[in-house]
Amino acid sequence: MMGKTWGKIAEMVAAVQKGEVSARANVEKALDLAERCKNYNIFVNLTRKRALQKAEEIDQKLQKGEKLGELAGVPYVLKDNFLDFGADTTASAKMLAGFVAPLQATAVKKLEAAGAICIGKSNLDAFAHGGSTENSFFGVTKNFKDTERVAGGSSGGSAVAVALGVAPFALGTDTGGSIRQPAAFNGVIGVKPTFGSVSRFGVVAMASSTDTIGCFATNAADARLVMKVLGGKDSLDSTTIDNDFTPRGKQKLHIGVIADFMTDDVDQEVLAVVRKYIQELEKNGNRVETVEMPLLKYALPVYYVVVPAEVASNLARYDGIRYGHRAKTARTLGEIYGLSRDEGFMPENKRRIMIGNFVLSSGFFDAYYLKAEKVRTLIVEEYQKAFAKFDVLVCPTTPSTAFKIGENTDNPVKMYLEDVMTVPPSLAGLPAISVPAGRTKSGLDVGAQLIGARGDDALLLDLAESVENKKLKDKNI
Amino acid sequence: MSKITDSEMKHLAGLSNLLLGGAELKNLKEDLTRILDYVEELNEVDTTGVEPTYQVFDLQTVWRDDDEIDYGVKRKQLLGLAENVKDNSVVVPKVL
Amino acid sequence: MISKEALDKYEMTIGIECHVQLKTKTKLFSGADNDARESEPNSKTSPIDFALPGMLPVLNKEAVRLAVRLGLALNAKINLKSRFDRKHYFYPDLPKGYQISQFYQPIIGAGFVDVDGVKVRVEHAHLEEDAGKLTHVGEISLVDLNRAGTPLLEIVSMPDMHSAASAKTYCTELQRLAIYSGASDANLYYGNMRFDVNISVAQKGDKKLGTRAEIKNLNSFRSVEKAVEYEFIRQVELLEKGERVKQETRGWNEAKGKTLAQRSKEEAQDYRYMPEPDVPPVVLDQKFIEKIKAEMPLLPNGHRAIWAELKLSKSVVNAILDNRVLAEKLTSILQKLASDKNGMELAKNITNWFCNVLLSEENATKDFRQLDVTALIELAKMVAKKQLSSTSAKEILLKLLDGKKRPKELAEKLNLLQVSNSGELETIVDKVLESPESAKAIADIKSGQIKAIGFLVGLAMKESKGKANPSVVSEIIKKKIRILGEKDG
């Protein structure tokens, strides 16, 4: 672990704007750190050439006296399921190994326009299917604190990059917890915004109805700055909305602790750390109460019907014909499809494709898919009821801390159970962030999950920031 | 206990367009059975008269004007992604 | 060969699914150029049509508008709320591995087509995207995605047709509705319309329909008609032999004039329809629909109603309707002539010109847009007043095509005006009758050989340098010879 390597993003940008630190120096430093962290297997590819070129452009702009963007010269790490020009876009799958994107994701374009510089593309579970970054064609990413343990996933590489200080922020995608869970496992903040807040255009789709784009950072202010740049309606994604991430200035929030996720099913140490975090919230003047949300436990089975269905559909385009892996031995059209897909996908991809096609197939659609989407309605309503009373809900991000590599790979359901707390807000499209809540006795990081009503992303960041500030103040006294 | 038969597994593999080996098919059958057993829990929930939720936003009628859009990608770049191209077309073995 | 008696025992029932390409500038879900006629392969293809990773559909408003227009032309209910679904199957011309269609909530509800005694109910019509094209060359197939993503409206009929002729009548009227509503060019050559035809056969009087076969992808009216005729006989033959008709998809082989089995129901695909999560539902307000209604032009049946008093045959009516420009001119002529006491006669004459001159093989492909309606009426009136011979009128008619407005001036300039003034003509006739070369003809006529009058008319025409109206001349000659006869007698 390298400790604190970067200051706050706003300060970094100010330094670049004043010419105190060049964008090039920032990029070189990040690339150097990336090289030094090789044993964590954070990156699929570094984007050295384009990064240095972009840094050069920013430094020249400054010399010419041109105005720089709000993230000028800030290096960042990009999950390898975003299309971008710096390196291949692989989604950590053999299917897309060597895929050179001819256009960039809207999110990447926005960051680039604001002056942020991608220095590398991070590892993930292939096609973002998984919660440990063990399902990557490029090998497993290690936890920032214990290389025997998983980074979490699917955005494992991005989380570890920020935790190790390679870059001050990183981009991830979160479909059922893929930002929040690795954030929790690696002691950083992870933001999953309200569905539609950030354009999905140019991001390899997993499950269209719950896919979101968010970020990792070391503090709420940095995360807010990044989300502000990322957010907004995009004419290329019909499901986008304008979302305001600026502080709401609302004091003394009414916070509901989800009782159903504070039970014995959760690791006792995790519970203790999260309880402590909740006490902090209370000490800060917020009103804390317990809330029962008995339907949330059905979110996971709903998720493992709905998401595979959308996965099976979204992965149908990978057919070995127009791009991506084409099996060398394929002779007939049937073999091009069947072998290319068999070779190009990881076992977890295939598992989800098969489940998805099962629940959508004639005869099973009503019993599985339709049923699940109906229960989803009840879950959405359960949240609506809760948010009629509470401003923010809180629970652990995960039921346990980072597990050992290989510990959960033989039983998919056991692996899925890791998502039990992150999945419910995803199904309802709600904003949820994981904040570092503390550590267990053995030093493993624990995340607390803050959940808001649709569009209340800013409120969650406000709350996280207030706890951070209080801690800083306490430290300084 | 959900029962997926071997022939259903083959049918699913066909729908999924995956040429799976026998061992893999067997493993997947076990996994699928486990997962489907798990999602059986949903039957505990009474959903009589409940409408399904397919999308989690209030957006409706999002459309664009009928104008050409330049995505900044040329035909050459698109075809350049394909393994086998002839006469500006992507080549596949003869479709029967 | 099956006997006529056997065929007479059976009746067929036909339902048709018709795919109409909508003439938008861009595709249904991408901003790529939608007009791929005569284009190089893949030149009208965006990253979205190519289905790159991370690409998303954005609905084209114009496609919705055109679908509503065609829906209104089908007398159909426009569903204020509709949504899209994914239909999954693997095929090289389907880049996403699914087609975005409308399975659960289509945009167009129930309607009907009522034409020439054939009434067909429309079950619904839905928006969807077209697939690309495959060209087979030896051992390979070439994938061209220019057409992938073109908006289609699929019109699904009820099984209301019972003959090849009514199937064809329905299809041809769909084409007119697609064109008149402005939804499509409906050009069969370019594949703007394609038909899937379901046919079943049962003994007359049977309440239960037979097992149906679906003939896919017919691209001409003739092939619809021929395929239905063939399929009827094929199915009756099977039933007569005591065999059963298989539920299957068949293709039409134009060269062989046969339908051939493609896929049986047992192999039928499971499309795994799923609501499309990337496209929000379409919710139209009544104002949007009212505005489109107000903009709708007169449809074929509107024209038919106006033309009814002309008592034209169905084939003439449809021939004119098939040239929308002429159809609209005819309707406007009838409206202009509504208060004219000779109006009907004039309009009939103009209709004749349309059918016999303008829609003749040599002129049918010409552009009639410049043809001035008032000039046409004036031209017809000149003929009625015998100022022009019908031959001269046709000559002038063709000259009106480039937008000239004054037929009289044209006739004068071309020296085509006829002399019908009887005073002037009598002088000419007198001169002819006095001429010695007429003597024999006059004698013949008097002895009853009326035909000989033609010779005298010819002399008179010559004398008038062609400008005399021959029928008036003939009348005058007859009158004068009678007078001569009376004198003689």
PDB file of C-alpha atoms in Angstrom, chain A residues 95-280:
ATOM      1  CA  MET A  95     -14.755 -12.272 -26.770  1.00  0.00           C
ATOM      2  CA  LEU A  96     -13.535  -8.681 -26.994  1.00  0.00           C
ATOM      3  CA  ALA A  97      -9.806  -9.135 -26.566  1.00  0.00           C
ATOM      4  CA  GLY A  98      -8.198  -6.855 -29.129  1.00  0.00           C
ATOM      5  CA  PHE A  99     -11.380  -4.907 -29.819  1.00  0.00           C
ATOM      6  CA  VAL A 100     -10.461  -1.386 -30.899  1.00  0.00           C
ATOM      7  CA  ALA A 101     -13.375   0.944 -30.312  1.00  0.00           C
ATOM      8  CA  PRO A 102     -14.020   3.325 -33.215  1.00  0.00           C
ATOM      9  CA  LEU A 103     -15.842   5.751 -30.935  1.00  0.00           C
ATOM     10  CA  GLN A 104     -15.833   6.721 -27.264  1.00  0.00           C
ATOM     11  CA  ALA A 105     -18.425   6.379 -24.534  1.00  0.00           C
ATOM     12  CA  THR A 106     -20.276   9.587 -23.670  1.00  0.00           C
ATOM     13  CA  ALA A 107     -18.865   9.389 -20.122  1.00  0.00           C
ATOM     14  CA  VAL A 108     -15.317   9.206 -21.457  1.00  0.00           C
ATOM     15  CA  LYS A 109     -15.933  12.088 -23.858  1.00  0.00           C
ATOM     16  CA  LYS A 110     -17.263  14.222 -21.024  1.00  0.00           C
ATOM     17  CA  LEU A 111     -14.303  13.486 -18.773  1.00  0.00           C
ATOM     18  CA  GLU A 112     -11.906  14.161 -21.624  1.00  0.00           C
ATOM     19  CA  ALA A 113     -13.632  17.458 -22.382  1.00  0.00           C
ATOM     20  CA  ALA A 114     -13.256  18.418 -18.728  1.00  0.00           C
ATOM     21  CA  GLY A 115      -9.529  17.678 -18.905  1.00  0.00           C
ATOM     22  CA  ALA A 116      -9.412  14.398 -16.994  1.00  0.00           C
ATOM     23  CA  ILE A 117      -6.917  11.927 -18.426  1.00  0.00           C
ATOM     24  CA  CYS A 118      -7.433   8.173 -18.555  1.00  0.00           C
ATOM     25  CA  ILE A 119      -4.196   6.385 -17.730  1.00  0.00           C
ATOM     26  CA  GLY A 120      -5.382   2.811 -17.954  1.00  0.00           C
ATOM     27  CA  LYS A 121      -8.258   0.411 -18.337  1.00  0.00           C
ATOM     28  CA  SER A 122      -9.008  -1.662 -15.313  1.00  0.00           C
ATOM     29  CA  ASN A 123      -9.868  -5.284 -14.852  1.00  0.00           C
ATOM     30  CA  LEU A 124     -13.385  -6.541 -14.204  1.00  0.00           C
ATOM     31  CA  ASP A 125     -15.362  -9.735 -14.145  1.00  0.00           C
ATOM     32  CA  ALA A 126     -15.893 -10.498 -17.834  1.00  0.00           C
ATOM     33  CA  PHE A 127     -18.845  -8.445 -19.090  1.00  0.00           C
ATOM     34  CA  ALA A 128     -19.216  -7.259 -15.475  1.00  0.00           C
ATOM     35  CA  HIS A 129     -20.710 -10.600 -14.423  1.00  0.00           C
ATOM     36  CA  GLY A 130     -19.505 -11.234 -10.938  1.00  0.00           C
ATOM     37  CA  GLY A 131     -18.659  -9.796  -7.585  1.00  0.00           C
ATOM     38  CA  SER A 132     -14.992 -10.630  -7.212  1.00  0.00           C
ATOM     39  CA  THR A 133     -13.119  -9.861 -10.461  1.00  0.00           C
ATOM     40  CA  GLU A 134     -12.258 -13.552 -10.464  1.00  0.00           C
ATOM     41  CA  ASN A 135     -14.245 -14.084 -13.679  1.00  0.00           C
ATOM     42  CA  SER A 136     -11.791 -12.100 -15.778  1.00  0.00           C
ATOM     43  CA  PHE A 137     -10.111 -13.523 -18.853  1.00  0.00           C
ATOM     44  CA  PHE A 138      -7.058 -11.568 -17.676  1.00  0.00           C
ATOM     45  CA  GLY A 139      -6.780 -13.036 -14.213  1.00  0.00           C
ATOM     46  CA  VAL A 140      -7.967 -12.018 -10.778  1.00  0.00           C
ATOM     47  CA  THR A 141      -7.450  -8.561  -9.275  1.00  0.00           C
ATOM     48  CA  LYS A 142      -6.208  -8.595  -5.661  1.00  0.00           C
ATOM     49  CA  ASN A 143      -7.610  -6.749  -2.702  1.00  0.00           C
ATOM     50  CA  PHE A 144      -5.643  -3.590  -1.907  1.00  0.00           C
ATOM     51  CA  LYS A 145      -4.923  -4.719   1.623  1.00  0.00           C
ATOM     52  CA  ASP A 146      -4.579  -8.467   1.349  1.00  0.00           C
ATOM     53  CA  THR A 147      -3.531 -10.016  -1.938  1.00  0.00           C
ATOM     54  CA  GLU A 148      -4.984 -13.359  -0.839  1.00  0.00           C
ATOM     55  CA  ARG A 149      -8.384 -11.756  -0.903  1.00  0.00           C
ATOM     56  CA  VAL A 150     -10.643 -10.589  -3.702  1.00  0.00           C
ATOM     57  CA  ALA A 151     -10.945  -7.007  -4.809  1.00  0.00           C
ATOM     58  CA  GLY A 152     -14.661  -7.456  -5.070  1.00  0.00           C
ATOM     59  CA  GLY A 153     -16.332  -6.750  -8.336  1.00  0.00           C
ATOM     60  CA  SER A 154     -17.180  -6.444 -10.938  1.00  0.00           C
ATOM     61  CA  SER A 155     -15.319  -3.090 -10.940  1.00  0.00           C
ATOM     62  CA  GLY A 156     -12.473  -4.603  -8.900  1.00  0.00           C
ATOM     63  CA  GLY A 157      -9.617  -3.013 -10.824  1.00  0.00           C
ATOM     64  CA  SER A 158     -11.016   0.500 -10.520  1.00  0.00           C
ATOM     65  CA  ALA A 159     -11.625   0.142  -6.772  1.00  0.00           C
ATOM     66  CA  VAL A 160      -8.130  -1.135  -6.055  1.00  0.00           C
ATOM     67  CA  ALA A 161      -6.586   1.577  -8.251  1.00  0.00           C
ATOM     68  CA  VAL A 162      -8.164   4.291  -6.143  1.00  0.00           C
ATOM     69  CA  ALA A 163      -7.513   2.466  -2.877  1.00  0.00           C
ATOM     70  CA  LEU A 164      -3.830   2.179  -3.732  1.00  0.00           C
ATOM     71  CA  GLY A 165      -3.697   5.801  -4.824  1.00  0.00           C
ATOM     72  CA  VAL A 166      -2.767   5.087  -8.453  1.00  0.00           C
ATOM     73  CA  ALA A 167      -5.276   7.756  -9.434  1.00  0.00           C
ATOM     74  CA  PRO A 168      -7.557  10.022  -7.435  1.00  0.00           C
ATOM     75  CA  PHE A 169     -10.669   8.618  -9.054  1.00  0.00           C
ATOM     76  CA  ALA A 170     -11.825   5.779 -11.261  1.00  0.00           C
ATOM     77  CA  LEU A 171     -14.908   4.948 -13.261  1.00  0.00           C
ATOM     78  CA  GLY A 172     -16.972   1.850 -12.753  1.00  0.00           C
ATOM     79  CA  THR A 173     -20.316   0.410 -13.674  1.00  0.00           C
ATOM     80  CA  ASP A 174     -22.839  -0.820 -11.145  1.00  0.00           C
ATOM     81  CA  THR A 175     -25.672  -3.146 -12.140  1.00  0.00           C
ATOM     82  CA  GLY A 176     -26.270  -4.851  -8.807  1.00  0.00           C
ATOM     83  CA  GLY A 177     -23.400  -3.655  -6.648  1.00  0.00           C
ATOM     84  CA  SER A 178     -20.391  -3.648  -8.950  1.00  0.00           C
ATOM     85  CA  ILE A 179     -19.168  -0.269  -7.666  1.00  0.00           C
ATOM     86  CA  ARG A 180     -20.431  -0.318  -4.085  1.00  0.00           C
ATOM     87  CA  GLN A 181     -19.190  -3.788  -3.145  1.00  0.00           C
ATOM     88  CA  PRO A 182     -15.561  -3.388  -4.323  1.00  0.00           C
ATOM     89  CA  ALA A 183     -15.594   0.119  -2.808  1.00  0.00           C
ATOM     90  CA  ALA A 184     -16.535  -1.446   0.518  1.00  0.00           C
ATOM     91  CA  PHE A 185     -13.887  -4.163   0.182  1.00  0.00           C
ATOM     92  CA  ASN A 186     -11.167  -1.615  -0.565  1.00  0.00           C
ATOM     93  CA  GLY A 187     -12.018   1.227   1.793  1.00  0.00           C
ATOM     94  CA  VAL A 188     -12.985   3.840  -0.768  1.00  0.00           C
ATOM     95  CA  ILE A 189     -16.179   5.677  -1.580  1.00  0.00           C
ATOM     96  CA  GLY A 190     -18.232   4.205  -4.426  1.00  0.00           C
ATOM     97  CA  VAL A 191     -21.117   6.033  -6.045  1.00  0.00           C
ATOM     98  CA  LYS A 192     -23.944   4.338  -7.917  1.00  0.00           C
ATOM     99  CA  PRO A 193     -26.199   7.160  -9.087  1.00  0.00           C
ATOM    100  CA  THR A 194     -29.919   7.198  -9.780  1.00  0.00           C
ATOM    101  CA  PHE A 195     -30.618   5.140 -12.891  1.00  0.00           C
ATOM    102  CA  GLY A 196     -30.216   7.339 -15.972  1.00  0.00           C
ATOM    103  CA  SER A 197     -28.052  10.003 -14.325  1.00  0.00           C
ATOM    104  CA  VAL A 198     -25.048   9.115 -16.487  1.00  0.00           C
ATOM    105  CA  SER A 199     -25.290   8.087 -20.124  1.00  0.00           C
ATOM    106  CA  ARG A 200     -24.739   4.403 -20.826  1.00  0.00           C
ATOM    107  CA  PHE A 201     -23.861   5.123 -24.458  1.00  0.00           C
ATOM    108  CA  GLY A 202     -20.603   3.413 -25.300  1.00  0.00           C
ATOM    109  CA  VAL A 203     -20.529   1.249 -22.201  1.00  0.00           C
ATOM    110  CA  VAL A 204     -20.676  -2.510 -22.796  1.00  0.00           C
ATOM    111  CA  ALA A 205     -24.186  -3.359 -21.656  1.00  0.00           C
ATOM    112  CA  MET A 206     -24.842  -5.874 -18.944  1.00  0.00           C
ATOM    113  CA  ALA A 207     -28.472  -5.434 -17.854  1.00  0.00           C
ATOM    114  CA  SER A 208     -29.979  -2.371 -19.470  1.00  0.00           C
ATOM    115  CA  SER A 209     -32.674  -1.730 -16.879  1.00  0.00           C
ATOM    116  CA  THR A 210     -30.260  -1.527 -13.945  1.00  0.00           C
ATOM    117  CA  ASP A 211     -26.880  -0.612 -15.494  1.00  0.00           C
ATOM    118  CA  THR A 212     -25.482   2.611 -14.076  1.00  0.00           C
ATOM    119  CA  ILE A 213     -22.191   4.438 -14.416  1.00  0.00           C
ATOM    120  CA  GLY A 214     -20.509   5.814 -11.350  1.00  0.00           C
ATOM    121  CA  CYS A 215     -17.161   6.417  -9.734  1.00  0.00           C
ATOM    122  CA  PHE A 216     -14.704   5.566  -6.998  1.00  0.00           C
ATOM    123  CA  ALA A 217     -12.939   8.276  -5.016  1.00  0.00           C
ATOM    124  CA  THR A 218     -11.273   8.731  -1.676  1.00  0.00           C
ATOM    125  CA  ASN A 219     -13.723  11.365  -0.470  1.00  0.00           C
ATOM    126  CA  ALA A 220     -17.258  12.598  -1.130  1.00  0.00           C
ATOM    127  CA  ALA A 221     -16.198  15.990  -2.515  1.00  0.00           C
ATOM    128  CA  ASP A 222     -14.079  14.341  -5.202  1.00  0.00           C
ATOM    129  CA  ALA A 223     -16.864  11.915  -6.058  1.00  0.00           C
ATOM    130  CA  ARG A 224     -19.318  14.803  -6.342  1.00  0.00           C
ATOM    131  CA  LEU A 225     -17.020  16.703  -8.672  1.00  0.00           C
ATOM    132  CA  VAL A 226     -16.678  13.690 -10.948  1.00  0.00           C
ATOM    133  CA  MET A 227     -20.414  12.906 -10.923  1.00  0.00           C
ATOM    134  CA  LYS A 228     -21.205  16.495 -11.859  1.00  0.00           C
ATOM    135  CA  VAL A 229     -19.043  16.172 -14.956  1.00  0.00           C
ATOM    136  CA  LEU A 230     -20.409  12.738 -15.858  1.00  0.00           C
ATOM    137  CA  GLY A 231     -24.085  13.431 -15.321  1.00  0.00           C
ATOM    138  CA  GLY A 232     -26.783  14.754 -17.598  1.00  0.00           C
ATOM    139  CA  LYS A 233     -29.114  13.948 -20.441  1.00  0.00           C
ATOM    140  CA  ASP A 234     -27.538  12.426 -23.519  1.00  0.00           C
ATOM    141  CA  SER A 235     -29.290  12.418 -26.884  1.00  0.00           C
ATOM    142  CA  LEU A 236     -27.677   9.012 -27.530  1.00  0.00           C
ATOM    143  CA  ASP A 237     -29.228   7.345 -24.466  1.00  0.00           C
ATOM    144  CA  SER A 238     -33.026   7.641 -24.240  1.00  0.00           C
ATOM    145  CA  THR A 239     -33.055   6.722 -20.573  1.00  0.00           C
ATOM    146  CA  THR A 240     -30.948   9.628 -19.313  1.00  0.00           C
ATOM    147  CA  ILE A 241     -32.106  12.395 -17.002  1.00  0.00           C
ATOM    148  CA  ASP A 242     -30.628  15.591 -15.618  1.00  0.00           C
ATOM    149  CA  ASN A 243     -29.591  15.104 -12.034  1.00  0.00           C
ATOM    150  CA  ASP A 244     -28.279  17.783  -9.750  1.00  0.00           C
ATOM    151  CA  PHE A 245     -25.323  16.703  -7.627  1.00  0.00           C
ATOM    152  CA  THR A 246     -24.771  20.043  -5.877  1.00  0.00           C
ATOM    153  CA  PRO A 247     -25.135  20.049  -2.083  1.00  0.00           C
ATOM    154  CA  ARG A 248     -28.719  20.374  -0.888  1.00  0.00           C
ATOM    155  CA  GLY A 249     -27.848  22.212   2.280  1.00  0.00           C
ATOM    156  CA  LYS A 250     -30.406  20.147   4.161  1.00  0.00           C
ATOM    157  CA  GLN A 251     -29.520  19.737   7.834  1.00  0.00           C
ATOM    158  CA  LYS A 252     -30.636  17.032  10.214  1.00  0.00           C
ATOM    159  CA  LEU A 253     -31.819  14.286   7.972  1.00  0.00           C
ATOM    160  CA  HIS A 254     -34.253  11.572   8.951  1.00  0.00           C
ATOM    161  CA  ILE A 255     -32.354   8.335   8.512  1.00  0.00           C
ATOM    162  CA  GLY A 256     -33.841   4.852   8.416  1.00  0.00           C
ATOM    163  CA  VAL A 257     -31.726   1.870   9.364  1.00  0.00           C
ATOM    164  CA  ILE A 258     -32.909  -1.145   7.373  1.00  0.00           C
ATOM    165  CA  ALA A 259     -33.533  -3.698  10.129  1.00  0.00           C
ATOM    166  CA  ASP A 260     -33.752  -6.596   7.683  1.00  0.00           C
ATOM    167  CA  PHE A 261     -30.077  -6.109   6.793  1.00  0.00           C
ATOM    168  CA  MET A 262     -28.828  -5.700  10.373  1.00  0.00           C
ATOM    169  CA  THR A 263     -29.433  -9.306  11.388  1.00  0.00           C
ATOM    170  CA  ASP A 264     -27.361 -12.326  12.354  1.00  0.00           C
ATOM    171  CA  ASP A 265     -27.006 -13.196   8.675  1.00  0.00           C
ATOM    172  CA  VAL A 266     -24.482 -10.396   8.535  1.00  0.00           C
ATOM    173  CA  ASP A 267     -20.927 -10.767   9.785  1.00  0.00           C
ATOM    174  CA  GLN A 268     -20.853  -9.511  13.403  1.00  0.00           C
ATOM    175  CA  GLU A 269     -17.790  -7.368  12.894  1.00  0.00           C
ATOM    176  CA  VAL A 270     -19.314  -5.770   9.829  1.00  0.00           C
ATOM    177  CA  LEU A 271     -22.453  -5.045  11.835  1.00  0.00           C
ATOM    178  CA  ALA A 272     -20.455  -3.466  14.647  1.00  0.00           C
ATOM    179  CA  VAL A 273     -18.570  -1.163  12.278  1.00  0.00           C
ATOM    180  CA  VAL A 274     -21.724  -0.099  10.475  1.00  0.00           C
ATOM    181  CA  ARG A 275     -23.502   0.535  13.800  1.00  0.00           C
ATOM    182  CA  LYS A 276     -20.646   2.794  14.756  1.00  0.00           C
ATOM    183  CA  TYR A 277     -20.973   4.686  11.529  1.00  0.00           C
ATOM    184  CA  ILE A 278     -24.695   5.101  12.181  1.00  0.00           C
ATOM    185  CA  GLN A 279     -23.868   6.500  15.610  1.00  0.00           C
ATOM    186  CA  GLU A 280     -21.671   9.071  13.902  1.00  0.00           C
TER     187      GLU A 280
END
